[in-house]
mmCIF file of C-alpha atoms and ligand atoms in Angstrom:
data_model
loop_
_atom_site.group_PDB
_atom_site.id
_atom_site.type_symbol
_atom_site.label_atom_id
_atom_site.label_comp_id
_atom_site.label_asym_id
_atom_site.label_seq_id
_atom_site.Cartn_x
_atom_site.Cartn_y
_atom_site.Cartn_z
ATOM 1 C CA UNK A 101 61.452 72.041 -84.501
ATOM 2 C CA UNK A 102 64.429 70.927 -86.547
ATOM 3 C CA UNK A 103 65.612 74.476 -86.951
ATOM 4 C CA UNK A 104 65.315 75.148 -83.249
ATOM 5 C CA UNK A 105 67.257 71.984 -82.470
ATOM 6 C CA UNK A 106 69.910 72.993 -84.961
ATOM 7 C CA UNK A 107 70.194 76.399 -83.361
ATOM 8 C CA UNK A 108 70.501 74.954 -79.883
ATOM 9 C CA UNK A 109 73.166 72.579 -81.125
ATOM 10 C CA UNK A 110 75.069 75.419 -82.786
ATOM 11 C CA UNK A 111 74.879 77.417 -79.561
ATOM 12 C CA UNK A 112 76.148 74.443 -77.596
ATOM 13 C CA UNK A 113 79.050 74.015 -79.989
ATOM 14 C CA UNK A 114 79.951 77.678 -79.572
ATOM 15 C CA UNK A 115 79.805 77.444 -75.792
ATOM 16 C CA UNK A 116 81.967 74.315 -75.846
ATOM 17 C CA UNK A 117 84.416 75.984 -78.194
ATOM 18 C CA UNK A 118 84.526 78.938 -75.814
ATOM 19 C CA UNK A 119 85.120 76.655 -72.855
ATOM 20 C CA UNK A 120 87.993 74.951 -74.638
ATOM 21 C CA UNK A 121 89.495 78.344 -75.379
ATOM 22 C CA UNK A 122 89.219 79.288 -71.745
ATOM 23 C CA UNK A 123 86.450 81.827 -72.185
ATOM 24 C CA UNK A 124 82.717 81.601 -72.299
ATOM 25 C CA UNK A 125 82.270 79.163 -69.442
ATOM 26 C CA UNK A 126 82.674 81.935 -66.911
ATOM 27 C CA UNK A 127 81.921 85.025 -68.973
ATOM 28 C CA UNK A 128 78.211 84.320 -69.165
ATOM 29 C CA UNK A 129 78.037 86.107 -72.486
ATOM 30 C CA UNK A 130 78.734 83.229 -74.832
ATOM 31 C CA UNK A 131 76.008 83.188 -77.426
ATOM 32 C CA UNK A 132 76.122 82.868 -81.131
ATOM 33 C CA UNK A 133 73.139 83.060 -83.372
ATOM 34 C CA UNK A 134 73.080 81.521 -86.812
ATOM 35 C CA UNK A 135 71.457 84.612 -88.276
ATOM 36 C CA UNK A 136 73.227 87.516 -86.618
ATOM 37 C CA UNK A 137 75.093 88.026 -83.359
ATOM 38 C CA UNK A 138 75.456 91.376 -81.647
ATOM 39 C CA UNK A 139 78.836 91.916 -80.015
ATOM 40 C CA UNK A 140 78.142 94.989 -77.876
ATOM 41 C CA UNK A 141 75.412 96.647 -75.868
ATOM 42 C CA UNK A 142 73.645 99.381 -77.825
ATOM 43 C CA UNK A 143 72.061 102.511 -76.413
ATOM 44 C CA UNK A 144 71.208 106.063 -77.393
ATOM 45 C CA UNK A 145 74.120 107.553 -79.274
ATOM 46 C CA UNK A 146 75.281 104.237 -80.721
ATOM 47 C CA UNK A 147 75.566 103.997 -84.472
ATOM 48 C CA UNK A 148 76.490 101.360 -86.984
ATOM 49 C CA UNK A 149 75.214 98.413 -88.939
ATOM 50 C CA UNK A 150 74.469 96.565 -85.692
ATOM 51 C CA UNK A 151 72.014 99.354 -84.845
ATOM 52 C CA UNK A 152 70.361 98.886 -88.236
ATOM 53 C CA UNK A 153 70.035 95.162 -87.546
ATOM 54 C CA UNK A 154 68.348 96.025 -84.260
ATOM 55 C CA UNK A 155 66.052 98.580 -85.913
ATOM 56 C CA UNK A 156 64.824 95.969 -88.389
ATOM 57 C CA UNK A 157 63.739 93.787 -85.447
ATOM 58 C CA UNK A 158 62.065 96.446 -83.308
ATOM 59 C CA UNK A 159 60.473 98.587 -86.035
ATOM 60 C CA UNK A 160 57.116 96.991 -85.305
ATOM 61 C CA UNK A 161 57.127 98.444 -81.802
ATOM 62 C CA UNK A 162 56.205 102.050 -82.474
ATOM 63 C CA UNK A 163 53.331 104.395 -81.757
ATOM 64 C CA UNK A 164 50.340 104.836 -84.060
ATOM 65 C CA UNK A 165 51.398 106.284 -87.388
ATOM 66 C CA UNK A 166 55.101 106.188 -86.555
ATOM 67 C CA UNK A 167 57.720 104.640 -88.841
ATOM 68 C CA UNK A 168 61.144 103.888 -87.481
ATOM 69 C CA UNK A 169 64.077 104.742 -89.760
ATOM 70 C CA UNK A 170 66.556 102.016 -90.595
ATOM 71 C CA UNK A 171 69.379 104.537 -90.424
ATOM 72 C CA UNK A 172 71.820 102.888 -88.042
ATOM 73 C CA UNK A 173 71.478 105.780 -85.585
ATOM 74 C CA UNK A 174 70.247 104.834 -82.116
ATOM 75 C CA UNK A 175 68.194 107.896 -81.274
ATOM 76 C CA UNK A 176 65.236 108.524 -78.975
ATOM 77 C CA UNK A 177 62.801 106.766 -81.321
ATOM 78 C CA UNK A 178 64.901 103.634 -81.486
ATOM 79 C CA UNK A 179 65.197 103.677 -77.692
ATOM 80 C CA UNK A 180 61.414 104.007 -77.410
ATOM 81 C CA UNK A 181 60.911 101.072 -79.780
ATOM 82 C CA UNK A 182 63.366 98.942 -77.813
ATOM 83 C CA UNK A 183 61.489 99.855 -74.636
ATOM 84 C CA UNK A 184 58.184 98.738 -76.144
ATOM 85 C CA UNK A 185 59.780 95.518 -77.377
ATOM 86 C CA UNK A 186 61.248 94.822 -73.920
ATOM 87 C CA UNK A 187 57.972 95.559 -72.210
ATOM 88 C CA UNK A 188 56.021 93.352 -74.621
ATOM 89 C CA UNK A 189 58.268 90.392 -73.869
ATOM 90 C CA UNK A 190 58.511 90.867 -70.117
ATOM 91 C CA UNK A 191 62.035 92.267 -69.986
ATOM 92 C CA UNK A 192 63.215 95.242 -67.949
ATOM 93 C CA UNK A 193 62.199 98.155 -70.169
ATOM 94 C CA UNK A 194 65.202 100.476 -70.097
ATOM 95 C CA UNK A 195 65.553 101.190 -73.809
ATOM 96 C CA UNK A 196 69.082 99.794 -73.789
ATOM 97 C CA UNK A 197 69.731 96.791 -76.010
ATOM 98 C CA UNK A 198 71.944 94.424 -74.031
ATOM 99 C CA UNK A 199 72.312 90.648 -73.584
ATOM 100 C CA UNK A 200 68.721 90.062 -72.407
ATOM 101 C CA UNK A 201 67.228 91.941 -75.319
ATOM 102 C CA UNK A 202 69.492 90.197 -77.806
ATOM 103 C CA UNK A 203 68.695 86.799 -76.266
ATOM 104 C CA UNK A 204 65.008 87.475 -76.808
ATOM 105 C CA UNK A 205 65.654 88.454 -80.413
ATOM 106 C CA UNK A 206 67.741 85.295 -80.955
ATOM 107 C CA UNK A 207 64.822 83.270 -79.619
ATOM 108 C CA UNK A 208 62.510 85.042 -82.049
ATOM 109 C CA UNK A 209 64.544 84.614 -85.208
ATOM 110 C CA UNK A 210 65.205 81.718 -87.502
ATOM 111 C CA UNK A 211 68.662 81.020 -88.968
ATOM 112 C CA UNK A 212 67.687 82.925 -92.126
ATOM 113 C CA UNK A 213 66.849 85.978 -89.971
ATOM 114 C CA UNK A 214 63.106 85.779 -90.500
ATOM 115 C CA UNK A 215 60.991 85.972 -87.334
ATOM 116 C CA UNK A 216 59.852 82.562 -86.083
ATOM 117 C CA UNK A 217 56.228 82.895 -87.161
ATOM 118 C CA UNK A 218 56.870 84.024 -90.732
ATOM 119 C CA UNK A 219 58.943 82.757 -93.650
ATOM 120 C CA UNK A 220 60.209 84.136 -96.938
ATOM 121 C CA UNK A 221 58.056 81.587 -98.742
ATOM 122 C CA UNK A 222 54.932 83.111 -97.188
ATOM 123 C CA UNK A 223 55.921 86.564 -98.431
ATOM 124 C CA UNK A 224 56.442 85.372 -101.966
ATOM 125 C CA UNK A 225 53.826 83.178 -103.607
ATOM 126 C CA UNK A 226 54.926 84.575 -106.971
ATOM 127 C CA UNK A 227 58.353 83.187 -107.821
ATOM 128 C CA UNK A 228 61.407 81.731 -106.137
ATOM 129 C CA UNK A 229 63.991 84.428 -106.750
ATOM 130 C CA UNK A 230 62.182 87.721 -106.006
ATOM 131 C CA UNK A 231 62.881 88.997 -109.508
ATOM 132 C CA UNK A 232 60.709 90.979 -111.884
ATOM 133 C CA UNK A 233 59.338 93.572 -109.511
ATOM 134 C CA UNK A 234 59.866 97.316 -109.242
ATOM 135 C CA UNK A 235 63.134 96.926 -107.297
ATOM 136 C CA UNK A 236 66.053 94.518 -107.364
ATOM 137 C CA UNK A 237 65.446 91.013 -106.069
ATOM 138 C CA UNK A 238 67.729 91.721 -103.087
ATOM 139 C CA UNK A 239 65.797 94.861 -102.180
ATOM 140 C CA UNK A 240 62.434 93.141 -102.531
ATOM 141 C CA UNK A 241 63.570 90.345 -100.231
ATOM 142 C CA UNK A 242 65.035 92.812 -97.703
ATOM 143 C CA UNK A 243 61.775 94.762 -97.732
ATOM 144 C CA UNK A 244 59.843 91.564 -97.092
ATOM 145 C CA UNK A 245 62.054 90.807 -94.099
ATOM 146 C CA UNK A 246 61.262 94.222 -92.588
ATOM 147 C CA UNK A 247 57.557 93.610 -93.107
ATOM 148 C CA UNK A 248 57.784 90.193 -91.421
ATOM 149 C CA UNK A 249 59.332 91.686 -88.276
ATOM 150 C CA UNK A 250 56.510 94.213 -88.088
ATOM 151 C CA UNK A 251 54.005 91.399 -88.459
ATOM 152 C CA UNK A 252 55.772 89.432 -85.731
ATOM 153 C CA UNK A 253 55.295 92.417 -83.406
ATOM 154 C CA UNK A 254 51.685 92.777 -84.484
ATOM 155 C CA UNK A 255 50.757 89.143 -83.874
ATOM 156 C CA UNK A 256 52.397 89.275 -80.436
ATOM 157 C CA UNK A 257 50.587 92.498 -79.554
ATOM 158 C CA UNK A 258 47.312 90.821 -80.544
ATOM 159 C CA UNK A 259 47.973 87.973 -78.114
ATOM 160 C CA UNK A 260 50.079 85.689 -80.324
ATOM 161 C CA UNK A 261 47.303 85.131 -82.815
ATOM 162 C CA UNK A 262 48.131 83.448 -86.115
ATOM 163 C CA UNK A 263 48.226 85.805 -89.082
ATOM 164 C CA UNK A 264 48.130 84.354 -92.574
ATOM 165 C CA UNK A 265 49.591 86.061 -95.631
ATOM 166 C CA UNK A 266 47.630 85.494 -98.805
ATOM 167 C CA UNK A 267 49.898 87.600 -101.020
ATOM 168 C CA UNK A 268 53.280 89.269 -100.620
ATOM 169 C CA UNK A 269 55.904 90.139 -103.223
ATOM 170 C CA UNK A 270 54.725 90.160 -106.831
ATOM 171 C CA UNK A 271 56.649 90.527 -110.073
ATOM 172 C CA UNK A 272 54.936 92.710 -112.668
ATOM 173 C CA UNK A 273 53.595 89.532 -114.266
ATOM 174 C CA UNK A 274 52.188 88.207 -110.992
ATOM 175 C CA UNK A 275 50.766 91.603 -110.118
ATOM 176 C CA UNK A 276 48.943 91.879 -113.448
ATOM 177 C CA UNK A 277 47.581 88.360 -113.043
ATOM 178 C CA UNK A 278 46.327 89.286 -109.565
ATOM 179 C CA UNK A 279 44.708 92.457 -110.867
ATOM 180 C CA UNK A 280 46.943 94.609 -108.662
ATOM 181 C CA UNK A 281 47.364 98.348 -109.153
ATOM 182 C CA UNK A 282 50.214 99.281 -111.475
ATOM 183 C CA UNK A 283 51.979 101.070 -108.622
ATOM 184 C CA UNK A 284 51.248 98.376 -106.043
ATOM 185 C CA UNK A 285 53.650 98.041 -103.114
ATOM 186 C CA UNK A 286 53.520 94.298 -103.770
ATOM 187 C CA UNK A 287 55.996 95.081 -106.569
ATOM 188 C CA UNK A 288 58.433 96.338 -103.927
ATOM 189 C CA UNK A 289 58.169 93.383 -101.575
ATOM 190 C CA UNK A 290 57.008 95.320 -98.533
ATOM 191 C CA UNK A 291 53.285 94.649 -98.939
ATOM 192 C CA UNK A 292 51.391 91.802 -97.357
ATOM 193 C CA UNK A 293 47.751 90.842 -97.672
ATOM 194 C CA UNK A 294 46.567 89.503 -94.339
ATOM 195 C CA UNK A 295 43.919 87.004 -93.413
ATOM 196 C CA UNK A 296 43.989 84.736 -90.390
ATOM 197 C CA UNK A 297 42.074 84.485 -87.173
ATOM 198 C CA UNK A 298 41.665 88.111 -86.036
ATOM 199 C CA UNK A 299 38.855 90.024 -87.744
ATOM 200 C CA UNK A 300 39.879 92.194 -90.676
ATOM 201 C CA UNK A 301 39.056 95.336 -88.705
ATOM 202 C CA UNK A 302 41.182 94.132 -85.792
ATOM 203 C CA UNK A 303 44.077 93.613 -88.186
ATOM 204 C CA UNK A 304 43.584 96.962 -89.925
ATOM 205 C CA UNK A 305 43.382 98.897 -86.676
ATOM 206 C CA UNK A 306 46.313 97.127 -85.050
ATOM 207 C CA UNK A 307 48.544 97.631 -88.108
ATOM 208 C CA UNK A 308 48.535 101.373 -87.433
ATOM 209 C CA UNK A 309 50.751 100.863 -84.386
ATOM 210 C CA UNK A 310 53.280 98.549 -85.988
ATOM 211 C CA UNK A 311 55.034 100.696 -88.546
ATOM 212 C CA UNK A 312 52.842 100.245 -91.600
ATOM 213 C CA UNK A 313 52.187 103.411 -93.579
ATOM 214 C CA UNK A 314 49.733 101.880 -96.044
ATOM 215 C CA UNK A 315 46.704 100.036 -94.703
ATOM 216 C CA UNK A 316 43.729 99.087 -96.853
ATOM 217 C CA UNK A 317 40.841 97.087 -95.463
ATOM 218 C CA UNK A 318 37.075 96.531 -95.346
ATOM 219 C CA UNK A 319 35.158 99.195 -97.218
ATOM 220 C CA UNK A 320 38.069 100.083 -99.475
ATOM 221 C CA UNK A 321 37.442 98.734 -103.010
ATOM 222 C CA UNK A 322 38.468 95.070 -103.384
ATOM 223 C CA UNK A 323 39.641 94.828 -99.767
ATOM 224 C CA UNK A 324 36.703 93.210 -98.021
ATOM 225 C CA UNK A 325 38.359 89.788 -97.873
ATOM 226 C CA UNK A 326 41.801 90.751 -96.586
ATOM 227 C CA UNK A 327 43.776 93.615 -95.099
ATOM 228 C CA UNK A 328 46.629 95.031 -97.133
ATOM 229 C CA UNK A 329 49.600 96.475 -95.217
ATOM 230 C CA UNK A 330 52.769 97.990 -96.670
ATOM 231 C CA UNK A 331 55.476 100.566 -96.171
ATOM 232 C CA UNK A 332 54.493 103.217 -98.688
ATOM 233 C CA UNK A 333 56.523 106.446 -98.862
ATOM 234 C CA UNK A 334 53.146 108.191 -99.243
ATOM 235 C CA UNK A 335 51.185 107.146 -96.124
ATOM 236 C CA UNK A 336 47.569 106.198 -96.758
ATOM 237 C CA UNK A 337 45.040 104.397 -94.583
ATOM 238 C CA UNK A 338 41.554 103.425 -95.645
ATOM 239 C CA UNK A 339 39.226 100.873 -94.128
ATOM 240 C CA UNK A 340 35.939 102.787 -93.946
ATOM 241 C CA UNK A 341 33.970 99.849 -92.535
ATOM 242 C CA UNK A 342 36.377 99.815 -89.588
ATOM 243 C CA UNK A 343 36.246 103.540 -89.014
ATOM 244 C CA UNK A 344 39.667 104.085 -90.562
HETATM 245 ZN ZN1 ZN B 1653 47.683 93.971 -101.195
#
């Protein structure tokens, strides 16, 4: 609540500043977000870091087995993901990312760029600085952010059900203590072990359509009490008790 209030206040300040400068009050486009603000409409053919920022936020809106690239190139797959995002949130689904789409994203993100229903602290029960894993701390944290946006899409697709994360990033020390595999994606920051209100099979099945390439659930050894999702370069799904 405090964060939301702070964001609204910041937006108000920006609008007032715009009004003083003689713009904003009539342009109808004045909006600043504490995390990231897009300054142009994006569509197929666009490229740049603003496209990458968009891709991070819509990568959970893909078809089963699909993984969106974070390549900064707005191609057909990015347009399709934007369309699914728009449709899921009741916007006109044209595959073009303009003010309405960005407004929805602003409403969905916290000042630190995490989606509203997830936080960095939930993706790291191991340490405070994301160090000691298989990648740099910055990469591990960036990977966790991508995973959170996929989970935000997944929880919305499931009807806004709460999803709890019992384990996320792990340093080698934390991974050993948890009995994780030596090549675990938890060492990279992109893995999340899910619990929460939906059944494990519901979570495992739904994860297929939200950009996760590694899904382990009921029936897979040591995965009867959670569902593991990650972005593994070598895709692998196994939840035999769920028919996966
Ligand atoms: Zn796991």
